[in-house]
Amino acid sequence: MTAPTIAVVEDNADNRLLLRAILGDLYTVAEYESGADALVAFGRGAPDLVLMDISLPGMSGVEVLGRIRADRRLRRLPVIALTAHAMAGDREAYLEAGFDDYVAKPIVDERVLVGAIERCLARTS
Amino acid sequence: MRGEAGGRDAVADGREALARLHRFGGDDLVRAMSAILLADVPARIAAARAGVRAGDCAAVRLAAHSIRSSCAQFGAVAVSALSADAERAALAEELAVVPALLDDVERSFAAFRGWLERQLPVAAGDE
């Protein structure tokens, strides 16, 4: 059974490296530096889940999410927001925007990240 | 709590962050991420300064946010907090205050850089 493919959309190279280190033994990880690059790739083949940085160059993570949800082929794709904007009420705002979950940065406990991924994957399997 | 790089709280934050990164991916991850941080933050500061000169609030905000995010992962609490100030100023379109904030970010990062470089594991073959 092949591991699920997790798309990481994150412009910071060190954050991409960190996520690959945490997730690489559990999943197949595909990395994208921008929302535009990710959307082009998703058009060819969708991952099983997306980890989406909110602050991206060009299109923001919220805008990319909007494109995903507007695409009939992608709209059920689980997308988890990754963000340093961890203020009170942010989680609810991201869920209202259409994200399936959100994980705060910096990542201090990998179990929080993996738990969020596994819950989202379970809901869509 | 914010601490100046080199202060006891800042060192504790940094050590805890490096221990965590080591747990995630060993010496290799710590070295690789540190190399990226040490190259990337000065470039982001330069990008923020260019954004100020161009009157581009979005560019300043993105650069400051990146610095904040990367430094937080390393426990560089003071640098991260100062970057957050610059990010908020750019969001409020108050670019006039940003250069002084970036000077503070640069000084704080220089202190953190000195500490980080002393902590980095030696690569095999470099001993």
Short mmCIF file of C-alpha atoms in Angstrom, two decimals:
data_model
loop_
_atom_site.label_atom_id
_atom_site.label_comp_id
_atom_site.label_asym_id
_atom_site.label_seq_id
_atom_site.Cartn_x
_atom_site.Cartn_y
_atom_site.Cartn_z
CA MET A 1 0.00 0.00 0.00
CA THR A 2 1.57 3.29 -1.06
CA ALA A 3 1.89 6.09 1.45
CA PRO A 4 -0.41 9.08 1.03
CA THR A 5 1.04 12.05 -0.87
CA ILE A 6 1.23 15.23 1.16
CA ALA A 7 1.76 18.46 -0.78
CA VAL A 8 3.68 21.10 1.17
CA VAL A 9 3.10 24.63 -0.15
CA GLU A 10 5.65 26.78 1.68
CA ASP A 11 8.01 29.47 0.42
CA ASN A 12 10.56 29.18 3.27
CA ALA A 13 13.18 26.59 2.40
CA ASP A 14 13.96 25.81 6.04
CA ASN A 15 10.30 25.13 6.79
CA ARG A 16 10.07 22.82 3.78
CA LEU A 17 13.16 20.99 4.99
CA LEU A 18 11.69 20.65 8.47
CA LEU A 19 8.37 19.31 7.21
CA ARG A 20 10.14 16.77 5.00
CA ALA A 21 12.22 15.64 7.99
CA ILE A 22 9.10 15.18 10.13
CA LEU A 23 6.86 13.65 7.49
CA GLY A 24 9.18 11.96 5.00
CA ASP A 25 9.18 8.54 6.69
CA LEU A 26 5.39 8.48 6.98
CA TYR A 27 4.21 9.96 3.68
CA THR A 28 5.31 10.82 0.17
CA VAL A 29 6.09 14.55 0.35
CA ALA A 30 5.81 16.90 -2.63
CA GLU A 31 7.10 20.45 -2.12
CA TYR A 32 6.03 23.68 -3.80
CA GLU A 33 7.42 27.16 -3.22
CA SER A 34 4.32 28.96 -4.39
CA GLY A 35 0.61 28.51 -4.76
CA ALA A 36 0.90 28.92 -8.53
CA ASP A 37 3.40 26.05 -8.77
CA ALA A 38 1.18 23.87 -6.61
CA LEU A 39 -1.95 24.54 -8.64
CA VAL A 40 -0.17 23.65 -11.88
CA ALA A 41 0.96 20.36 -10.35
CA PHE A 42 -2.47 19.60 -8.87
CA GLY A 43 -3.94 20.04 -12.34
CA ARG A 44 -1.83 17.08 -13.45
CA GLY A 45 -2.54 14.98 -10.38
CA ALA A 46 -3.95 15.82 -6.96
CA PRO A 47 -2.15 14.89 -3.73
CA ASP A 48 -4.00 13.25 -0.87
CA LEU A 49 -3.68 16.30 1.38
CA VAL A 50 -2.20 19.79 1.27
CA LEU A 51 -0.26 21.60 3.99
CA MET A 52 -0.68 25.26 3.04
CA ASP A 53 1.39 28.14 4.36
CA ILE A 54 -0.82 31.21 4.62
CA SER A 55 1.79 33.86 3.81
CA LEU A 56 2.99 33.04 0.32
CA PRO A 57 4.44 35.27 -2.41
CA GLY A 58 1.92 36.12 -5.10
CA MET A 59 -1.26 34.27 -4.18
CA SER A 60 -1.83 33.88 -0.46
CA GLY A 61 -2.66 30.50 1.04
CA VAL A 62 -6.29 31.61 1.36
CA GLU A 63 -6.42 32.54 -2.33
CA VAL A 64 -4.90 29.21 -3.32
CA LEU A 65 -7.49 27.46 -1.17
CA GLY A 66 -10.21 29.36 -3.01
CA ARG A 67 -8.88 28.11 -6.34
CA ILE A 68 -8.80 24.55 -5.00
CA ARG A 69 -12.36 24.71 -3.68
CA ALA A 70 -13.57 26.22 -6.99
CA ASP A 71 -12.11 23.33 -8.99
CA ARG A 72 -14.58 20.50 -9.33
CA ARG A 73 -11.73 17.96 -9.39
CA LEU A 74 -10.03 19.33 -6.27
CA ARG A 75 -12.76 20.76 -4.10
CA ARG A 76 -12.82 17.83 -1.65
CA LEU A 77 -9.05 17.86 -1.23
CA PRO A 78 -8.20 18.23 2.47
CA VAL A 79 -6.16 21.36 3.11
CA ILE A 80 -4.51 22.18 6.44
CA ALA A 81 -3.40 25.77 7.07
CA LEU A 82 0.12 26.23 8.42
CA THR A 83 0.53 29.62 9.93
CA ALA A 84 2.42 31.77 12.40
CA HIS A 85 -0.75 33.87 12.71
CA ALA A 86 -1.76 32.01 15.87
CA MET A 87 -4.03 34.60 17.47
CA ALA A 88 -7.24 33.84 19.34
CA GLY A 89 -10.01 33.20 16.86
CA ASP A 90 -7.63 32.42 14.00
CA ARG A 91 -8.51 28.72 13.98
CA GLU A 92 -12.18 29.48 13.57
CA ALA A 93 -11.42 32.02 10.84
CA TYR A 94 -9.39 29.48 8.87
CA LEU A 95 -12.07 26.83 9.22
CA GLU A 96 -14.66 29.34 8.03
CA ALA A 97 -12.46 30.14 5.05
CA GLY A 98 -12.63 26.47 4.08
CA PHE A 99 -9.52 24.91 5.55
CA ASP A 100 -10.03 21.51 7.11
CA ASP A 101 -7.73 22.24 10.04
CA TYR A 102 -4.85 24.47 11.01
CA VAL A 103 -1.48 23.91 12.66
CA ALA A 104 0.43 26.76 14.27
CA LYS A 105 4.05 27.49 13.49
CA PRO A 106 6.66 27.08 14.87
CA ILE A 107 6.19 23.33 14.98
CA VAL A 108 7.06 22.20 18.47
CA ASP A 109 5.26 18.86 18.66
CA GLU A 110 5.19 16.73 15.54
CA ARG A 111 2.26 14.74 16.99
CA VAL A 112 0.02 17.79 16.55
CA LEU A 113 0.92 18.02 12.87
CA VAL A 114 0.70 14.29 12.18
CA GLY A 115 -2.53 14.05 14.20
CA ALA A 116 -4.15 16.77 12.10
CA ILE A 117 -3.00 15.04 8.89
CA GLU A 118 -4.29 11.65 10.00
CA ARG A 119 -7.69 13.05 11.04
CA CYS A 120 -8.13 14.76 7.68
CA LEU A 121 -7.03 11.69 5.74
CA ALA A 122 -9.41 9.49 7.76
CA ARG A 123 -12.35 11.78 6.94
CA THR A 124 -11.69 11.52 3.22
CA SER A 125 -10.80 7.80 3.02
CA MET B 1 8.93 36.40 27.30
CA ARG B 2 11.22 38.36 25.00
CA GLY B 3 14.88 38.14 25.81
CA GLU B 4 17.87 39.71 24.11
CA ALA B 5 19.97 37.21 22.21
CA GLY B 6 22.74 36.21 24.60
CA GLY B 7 20.44 36.63 27.64
CA ARG B 8 19.55 33.57 29.69
CA ASP B 9 15.95 33.30 28.43
CA ALA B 10 17.02 33.64 24.80
CA VAL B 11 19.69 30.97 25.23
CA ALA B 12 17.18 28.63 26.88
CA ASP B 13 14.73 29.17 23.99
CA GLY B 14 17.47 28.57 21.45
CA ARG B 15 18.77 25.43 23.15
CA GLU B 16 15.26 24.01 23.44
CA ALA B 17 14.61 24.75 19.76
CA LEU B 18 17.87 23.15 18.63
CA ALA B 19 17.18 20.07 20.77
CA ARG B 20 13.77 19.83 19.11
CA LEU B 21 15.21 20.18 15.62
CA HIS B 22 17.76 17.52 16.49
CA ARG B 23 14.95 15.24 17.61
CA PHE B 24 13.16 15.83 14.29
CA GLY B 25 16.14 15.14 12.07
CA GLY B 26 19.48 14.82 13.83
CA ASP B 27 22.65 16.80 13.23
CA ASP B 28 22.07 16.84 9.49
CA LEU B 29 18.77 18.68 9.84
CA VAL B 30 20.19 21.16 12.35
CA ARG B 31 23.14 21.95 10.08
CA ALA B 32 21.05 22.19 6.93
CA MET B 33 18.33 24.37 8.46
CA SER B 34 20.92 26.59 10.14
CA ALA B 35 22.72 27.13 6.85
CA ILE B 36 19.44 28.20 5.25
CA LEU B 37 18.56 30.50 8.14
CA LEU B 38 21.95 32.18 8.21
CA ALA B 39 21.76 32.90 4.47
CA ASP B 40 18.06 33.62 4.25
CA VAL B 41 17.51 36.13 7.04
CA PRO B 42 20.04 38.69 5.73
CA ALA B 43 18.49 38.32 2.28
CA ARG B 44 15.00 38.85 3.70
CA ILE B 45 16.18 41.93 5.60
CA ALA B 46 17.61 43.28 2.35
CA ALA B 47 14.32 42.49 0.60
CA ALA B 48 12.40 44.33 3.32
CA ARG B 49 14.65 47.37 2.95
CA ALA B 50 14.13 47.31 -0.81
CA GLY B 51 10.41 47.11 -0.18
CA VAL B 52 10.58 50.20 2.01
CA ARG B 53 12.46 52.12 -0.70
CA ALA B 54 9.88 51.05 -3.27
CA GLY B 55 6.94 51.84 -0.98
CA ASP B 56 5.85 48.20 -1.30
CA CYS B 57 4.09 47.33 1.95
CA ALA B 58 3.25 43.81 0.78
CA ALA B 59 6.90 43.02 0.06
CA VAL B 60 7.98 44.35 3.45
CA ARG B 61 5.27 42.38 5.21
CA LEU B 62 6.14 39.13 3.42
CA ALA B 63 9.85 39.50 4.15
CA ALA B 64 9.27 40.36 7.82
CA HIS B 65 6.84 37.48 8.19
CA SER B 66 9.38 35.05 6.75
CA ILE B 67 12.06 36.23 9.16
CA ARG B 68 9.61 35.95 12.06
CA SER B 69 8.57 32.43 11.08
CA SER B 70 12.07 31.07 10.47
CA CYS B 71 13.54 32.61 13.61
CA ALA B 72 10.68 31.35 15.77
CA GLN B 73 11.47 27.78 14.69
CA PHE B 74 15.01 28.33 16.02
CA GLY B 75 13.87 29.85 19.31
CA ALA B 76 15.27 33.26 18.28
CA VAL B 77 12.49 34.91 20.24
CA ALA B 78 13.85 38.46 20.21
CA VAL B 79 14.47 38.46 16.44
CA SER B 80 11.06 36.94 15.85
CA ALA B 81 9.32 39.55 18.02
CA LEU B 82 11.11 42.45 16.32
CA SER B 83 10.23 41.04 12.91
CA ALA B 84 6.60 40.80 14.02
CA ASP B 85 6.76 44.53 14.84
CA ALA B 86 8.04 45.25 11.32
CA GLU B 87 5.35 43.01 9.86
CA ARG B 88 2.61 44.85 11.78
CA ALA B 89 3.99 48.23 10.71
CA ALA B 90 3.94 47.14 7.06
CA LEU B 91 0.41 45.81 7.46
CA ALA B 92 -0.62 49.21 8.85
CA GLU B 93 1.23 50.86 5.92
CA GLU B 94 3.50 52.70 8.37
CA LEU B 95 6.70 52.23 6.36
CA ALA B 96 8.41 55.24 7.96
CA VAL B 97 9.05 53.26 11.15
CA VAL B 98 10.22 50.11 9.40
CA PRO B 99 13.91 51.03 8.75
CA ALA B 100 14.62 51.47 12.45
CA LEU B 101 12.83 48.20 13.19
CA LEU B 102 14.91 46.43 10.55
CA ASP B 103 18.06 47.85 12.16
CA ASP B 104 16.91 46.25 15.42
CA VAL B 105 16.18 42.96 13.62
CA GLU B 106 19.63 43.03 12.08
CA ARG B 107 21.40 43.66 15.38
CA SER B 108 19.38 41.05 17.21
CA PHE B 109 19.97 38.49 14.48
CA ALA B 110 23.72 39.20 14.51
CA ALA B 111 23.79 38.33 18.21
CA PHE B 112 21.70 35.22 17.66
CA ARG B 113 23.89 34.20 14.73
CA GLY B 114 26.98 34.32 16.94
CA TRP B 115 25.32 32.07 19.48
CA LEU B 116 23.96 29.65 16.85
CA GLU B 117 27.29 29.26 15.10
CA ARG B 118 28.87 28.21 18.40
CA GLN B 119 26.21 25.52 18.88
CA LEU B 120 26.32 23.93 15.45
CA PRO B 121 27.41 20.30 15.34
CA VAL B 122 30.64 19.68 13.48
CA ALA B 123 30.09 17.80 10.22
CA ALA B 124 31.87 14.45 9.76
CA GLY B 125 35.14 15.15 8.03
CA ASP B 126 35.35 18.68 9.40
CA GLU B 127 36.92 17.62 12.73
#
